[in-house]
Short mmCIF file of C-alpha atoms in Angstrom, two decimals:
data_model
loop_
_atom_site.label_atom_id
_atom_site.label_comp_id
_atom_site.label_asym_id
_atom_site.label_seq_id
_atom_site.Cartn_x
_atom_site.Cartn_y
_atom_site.Cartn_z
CA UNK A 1 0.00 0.00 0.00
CA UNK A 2 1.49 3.84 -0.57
CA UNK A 3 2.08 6.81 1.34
CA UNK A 4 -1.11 7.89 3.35
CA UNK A 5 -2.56 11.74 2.84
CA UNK A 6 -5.09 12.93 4.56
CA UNK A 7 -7.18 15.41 2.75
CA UNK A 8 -8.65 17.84 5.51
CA UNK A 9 -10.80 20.65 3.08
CA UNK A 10 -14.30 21.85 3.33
CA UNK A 11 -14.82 22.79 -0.38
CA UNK A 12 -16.39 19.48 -1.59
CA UNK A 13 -15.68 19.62 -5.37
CA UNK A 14 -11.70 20.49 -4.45
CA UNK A 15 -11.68 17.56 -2.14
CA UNK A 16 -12.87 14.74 -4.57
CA UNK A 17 -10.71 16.23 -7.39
CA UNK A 18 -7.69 16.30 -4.99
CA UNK A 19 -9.13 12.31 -3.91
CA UNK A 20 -8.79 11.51 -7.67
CA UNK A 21 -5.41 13.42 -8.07
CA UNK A 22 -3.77 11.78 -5.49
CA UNK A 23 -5.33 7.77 -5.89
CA UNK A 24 -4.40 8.63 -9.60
CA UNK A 25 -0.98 8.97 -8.40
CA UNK A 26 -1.07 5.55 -5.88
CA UNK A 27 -1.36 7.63 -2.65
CA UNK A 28 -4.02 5.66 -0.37
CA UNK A 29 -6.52 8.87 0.50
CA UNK A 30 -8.58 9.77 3.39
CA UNK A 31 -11.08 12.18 3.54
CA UNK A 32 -12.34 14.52 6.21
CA UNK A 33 -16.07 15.33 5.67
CA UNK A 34 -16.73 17.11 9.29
CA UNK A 35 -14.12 19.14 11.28
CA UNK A 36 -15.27 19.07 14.90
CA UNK A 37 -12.22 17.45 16.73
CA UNK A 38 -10.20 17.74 13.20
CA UNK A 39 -6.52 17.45 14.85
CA UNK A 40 -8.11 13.96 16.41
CA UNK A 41 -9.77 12.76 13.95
CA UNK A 42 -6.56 13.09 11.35
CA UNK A 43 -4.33 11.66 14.29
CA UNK A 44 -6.24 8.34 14.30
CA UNK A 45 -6.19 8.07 10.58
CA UNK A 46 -2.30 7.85 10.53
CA UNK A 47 -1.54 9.60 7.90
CA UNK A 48 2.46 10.42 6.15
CA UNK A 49 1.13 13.23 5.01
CA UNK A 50 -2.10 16.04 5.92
CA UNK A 51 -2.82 18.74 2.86
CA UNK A 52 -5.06 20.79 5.49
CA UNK A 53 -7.20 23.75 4.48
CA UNK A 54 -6.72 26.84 5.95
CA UNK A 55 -10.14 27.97 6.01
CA UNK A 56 -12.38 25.36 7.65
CA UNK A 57 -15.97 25.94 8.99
CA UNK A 58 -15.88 26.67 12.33
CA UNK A 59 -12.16 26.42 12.66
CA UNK A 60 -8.64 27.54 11.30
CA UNK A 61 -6.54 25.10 9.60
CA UNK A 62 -3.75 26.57 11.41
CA UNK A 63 -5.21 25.73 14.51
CA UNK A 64 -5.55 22.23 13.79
CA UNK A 65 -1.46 22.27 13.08
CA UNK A 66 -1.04 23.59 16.20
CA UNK A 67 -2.72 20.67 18.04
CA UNK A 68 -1.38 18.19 15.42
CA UNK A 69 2.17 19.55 16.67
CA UNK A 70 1.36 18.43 20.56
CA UNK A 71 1.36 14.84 19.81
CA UNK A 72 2.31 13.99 15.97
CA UNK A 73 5.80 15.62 13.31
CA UNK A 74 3.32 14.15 10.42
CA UNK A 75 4.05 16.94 7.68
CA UNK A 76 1.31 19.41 6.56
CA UNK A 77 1.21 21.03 3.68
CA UNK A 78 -1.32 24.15 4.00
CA UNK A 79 -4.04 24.86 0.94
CA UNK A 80 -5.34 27.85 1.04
CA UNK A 81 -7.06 30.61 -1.71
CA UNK A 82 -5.53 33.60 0.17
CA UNK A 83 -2.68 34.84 -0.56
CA UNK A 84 -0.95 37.07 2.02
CA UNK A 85 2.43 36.42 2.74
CA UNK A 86 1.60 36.57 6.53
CA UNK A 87 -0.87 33.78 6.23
CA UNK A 88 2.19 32.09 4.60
CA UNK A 89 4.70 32.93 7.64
CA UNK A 90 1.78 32.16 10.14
CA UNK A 91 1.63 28.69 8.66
CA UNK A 92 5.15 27.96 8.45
CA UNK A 93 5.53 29.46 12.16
CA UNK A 94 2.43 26.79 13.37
CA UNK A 95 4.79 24.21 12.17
CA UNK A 96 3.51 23.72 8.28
CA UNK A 97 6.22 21.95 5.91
CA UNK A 98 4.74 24.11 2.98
CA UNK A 99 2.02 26.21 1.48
CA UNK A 100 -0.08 26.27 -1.56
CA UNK A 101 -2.37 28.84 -2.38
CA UNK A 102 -5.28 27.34 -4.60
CA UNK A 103 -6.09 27.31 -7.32
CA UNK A 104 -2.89 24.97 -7.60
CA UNK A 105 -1.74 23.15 -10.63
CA UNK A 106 -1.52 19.81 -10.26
CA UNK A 107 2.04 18.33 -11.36
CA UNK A 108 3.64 21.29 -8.59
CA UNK A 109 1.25 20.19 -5.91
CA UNK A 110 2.23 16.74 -6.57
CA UNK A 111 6.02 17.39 -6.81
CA UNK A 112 5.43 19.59 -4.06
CA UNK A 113 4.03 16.67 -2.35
CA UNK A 114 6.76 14.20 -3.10
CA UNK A 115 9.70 16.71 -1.75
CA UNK A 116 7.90 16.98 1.44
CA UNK A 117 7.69 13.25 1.78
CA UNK A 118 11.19 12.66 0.36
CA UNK A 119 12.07 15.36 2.82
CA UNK A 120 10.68 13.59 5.75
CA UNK A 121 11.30 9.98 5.07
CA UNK A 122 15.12 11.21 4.82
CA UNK A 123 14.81 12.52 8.76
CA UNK A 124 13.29 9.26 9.53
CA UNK A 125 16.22 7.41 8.39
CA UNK A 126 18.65 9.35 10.00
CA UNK A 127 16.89 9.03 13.41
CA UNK A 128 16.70 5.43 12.92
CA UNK A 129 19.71 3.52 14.60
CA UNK A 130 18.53 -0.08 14.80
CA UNK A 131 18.12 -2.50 12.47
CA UNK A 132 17.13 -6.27 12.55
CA UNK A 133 17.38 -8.83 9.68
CA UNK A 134 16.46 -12.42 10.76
CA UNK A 135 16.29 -11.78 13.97
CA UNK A 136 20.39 -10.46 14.63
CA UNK A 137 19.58 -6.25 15.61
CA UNK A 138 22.45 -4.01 14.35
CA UNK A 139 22.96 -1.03 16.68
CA UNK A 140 24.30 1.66 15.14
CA UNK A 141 24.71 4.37 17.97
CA UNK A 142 26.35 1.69 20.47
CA UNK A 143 28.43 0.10 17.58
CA UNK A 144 26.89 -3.64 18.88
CA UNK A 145 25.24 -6.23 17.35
CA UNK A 146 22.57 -8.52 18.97
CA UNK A 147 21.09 -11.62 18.80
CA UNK A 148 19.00 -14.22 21.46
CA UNK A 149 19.92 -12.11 24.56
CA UNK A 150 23.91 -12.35 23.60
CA UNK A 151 25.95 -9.13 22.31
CA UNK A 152 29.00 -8.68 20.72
CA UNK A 153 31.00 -5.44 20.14
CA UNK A 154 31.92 -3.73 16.68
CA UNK A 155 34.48 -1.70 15.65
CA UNK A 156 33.60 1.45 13.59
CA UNK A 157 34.83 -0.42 10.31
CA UNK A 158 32.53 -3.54 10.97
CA UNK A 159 29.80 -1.62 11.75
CA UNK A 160 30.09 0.75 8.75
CA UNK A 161 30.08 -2.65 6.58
CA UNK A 162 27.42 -3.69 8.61
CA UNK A 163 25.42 -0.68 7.74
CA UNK A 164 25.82 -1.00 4.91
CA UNK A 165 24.44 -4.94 4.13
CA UNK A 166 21.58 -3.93 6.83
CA UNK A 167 20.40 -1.28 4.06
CA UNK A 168 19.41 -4.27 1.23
CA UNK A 169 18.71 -7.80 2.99
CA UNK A 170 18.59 -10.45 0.44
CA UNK A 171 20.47 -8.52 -1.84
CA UNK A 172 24.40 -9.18 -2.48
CA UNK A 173 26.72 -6.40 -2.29
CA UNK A 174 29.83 -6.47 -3.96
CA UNK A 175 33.19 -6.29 -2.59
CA UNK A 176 33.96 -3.12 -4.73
CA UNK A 177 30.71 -0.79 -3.16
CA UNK A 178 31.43 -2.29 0.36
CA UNK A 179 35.49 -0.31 -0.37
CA UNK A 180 33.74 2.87 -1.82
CA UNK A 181 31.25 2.80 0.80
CA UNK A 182 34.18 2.75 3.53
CA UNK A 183 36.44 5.31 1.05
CA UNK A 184 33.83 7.97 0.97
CA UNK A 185 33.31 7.99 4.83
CA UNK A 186 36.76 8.61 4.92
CA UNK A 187 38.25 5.42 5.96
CA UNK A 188 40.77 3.97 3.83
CA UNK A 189 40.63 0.20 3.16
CA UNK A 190 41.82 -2.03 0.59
CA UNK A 191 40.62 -5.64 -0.90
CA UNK A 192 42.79 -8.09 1.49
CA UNK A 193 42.06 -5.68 4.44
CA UNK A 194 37.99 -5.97 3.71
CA UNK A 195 38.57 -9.54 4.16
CA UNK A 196 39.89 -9.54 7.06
CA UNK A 197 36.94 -7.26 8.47
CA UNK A 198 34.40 -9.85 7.22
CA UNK A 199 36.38 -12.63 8.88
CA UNK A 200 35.78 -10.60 12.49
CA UNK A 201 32.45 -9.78 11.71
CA UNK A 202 31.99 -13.91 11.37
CA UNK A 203 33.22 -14.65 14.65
CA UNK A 204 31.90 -12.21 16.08
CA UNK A 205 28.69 -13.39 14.75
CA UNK A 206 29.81 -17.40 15.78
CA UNK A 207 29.88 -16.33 18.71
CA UNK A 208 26.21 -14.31 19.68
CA UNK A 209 25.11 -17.36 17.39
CA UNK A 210 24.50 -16.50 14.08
CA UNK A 211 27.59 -18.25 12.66
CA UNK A 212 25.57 -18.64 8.95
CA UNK A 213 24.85 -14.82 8.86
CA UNK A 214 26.70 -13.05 6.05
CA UNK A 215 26.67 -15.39 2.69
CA UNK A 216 29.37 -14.97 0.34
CA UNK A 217 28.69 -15.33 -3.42
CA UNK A 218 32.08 -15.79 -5.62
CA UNK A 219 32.41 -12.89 -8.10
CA UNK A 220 29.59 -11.29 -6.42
CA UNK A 221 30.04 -10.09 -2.69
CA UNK A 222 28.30 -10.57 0.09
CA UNK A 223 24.22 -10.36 1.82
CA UNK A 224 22.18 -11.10 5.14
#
């Protein structure tokens, strides 16, 4: 299933043309038809993405954004058919990732769309420091890796390799883009010397008892 957007906008022929727009272009969309409680509403849909309206019956879209901001970082784009640049601050300043004044043309509200996710997925991935493939967790921030209650300790090399495997299970990497990888984070490392890394990282795996771990493929390189 794709990316969730929630489509919070009280203009009914906008919101069933932005429904089409957006299922047209494989988002899974959820519609908000009444805005009492808005901010809960959207938070129990869990949505990667709100497109809110700033002008909602009985409400302000930037309201809403400011109690979507007490308890969720999901992005929210503001829609809107005014056009002051203070309603465009105010948004930003309620914690809005961008804003689109209506009427908007559809490939820049989509590729509008996409940078915000793109944006956010990339923070996501940054904050995320563990990793488990078959059941062996990779630590990244404590350098360890874990398996059936027993630990073992990596060095920054082995866990940069690591890293690196953890990013495509079930795919082989080869020997070459596992000496780039290492080259552009600025550590310098050669064939025979990669070898000798993997060899560690197998004991090391022997002995929290995941000995069969890493497979090696001739030619190829190496995957989890």
């Amino acid at each position: 299933m794709g990316q969730r957007i929630v489509i919070v906008e009280d203009e009914t022929i906008i919101r069933r043309e932005l429904k089409v727009l957006l299922e047209n272009a494989m988002y899974e969309v959820e519609v908000l038809e009444s805005f009492e409680d808005a901010a809960q509403k959207i938070i129990t849909l869990s949505p990667d993405l709100i497109l809110l309206d700033v002008n909602l019956p009985g409400c302000s879209g930037f309201d809403v954004c400011t109690l979507l901001r007490q308890e969720t970082d999901v992005p929210v784009i503001f829609l809107t058919s005014r056009t002051d640049s203070m309603d465009e601050l105010n948004g930003i300043l309620k914690g809005g990732d961008d804003y689109i004044t209506k009427p908007y043309q559809a490939p820049i509200l989509l590729a509008r769309i996409s940078a915000v996710l793109k944006r956010t997925n990339r923070a996501l991935a940054k904050e995320t420091t563990r990793f488990t493939v078959q059941g062996v967790q990779l630590d990244i921030s404590r350098c360890t890796l874990t398996h059936q209650g027993h630990t073992a300790d990596l060095t920054k090399n082995e866990m940069k390799i690591l890293s690196r495997l953890y990013t495509c299970p079930g795919e082989y990497v080869a020997r070459m883009d596992l000496i780039e990888y290492l080259w552009e984070n600025q550590i310098f490392i050669d064939d025979n010397t990669l070898s000798v890394h993997i060899t560690r990282i197998r004991e090391k795996l022997r002995l929290i008892g995941a000995a069969d771990f890493i497979e090696t493929k001739r030619g190829i390189g190496y995957r989890i």
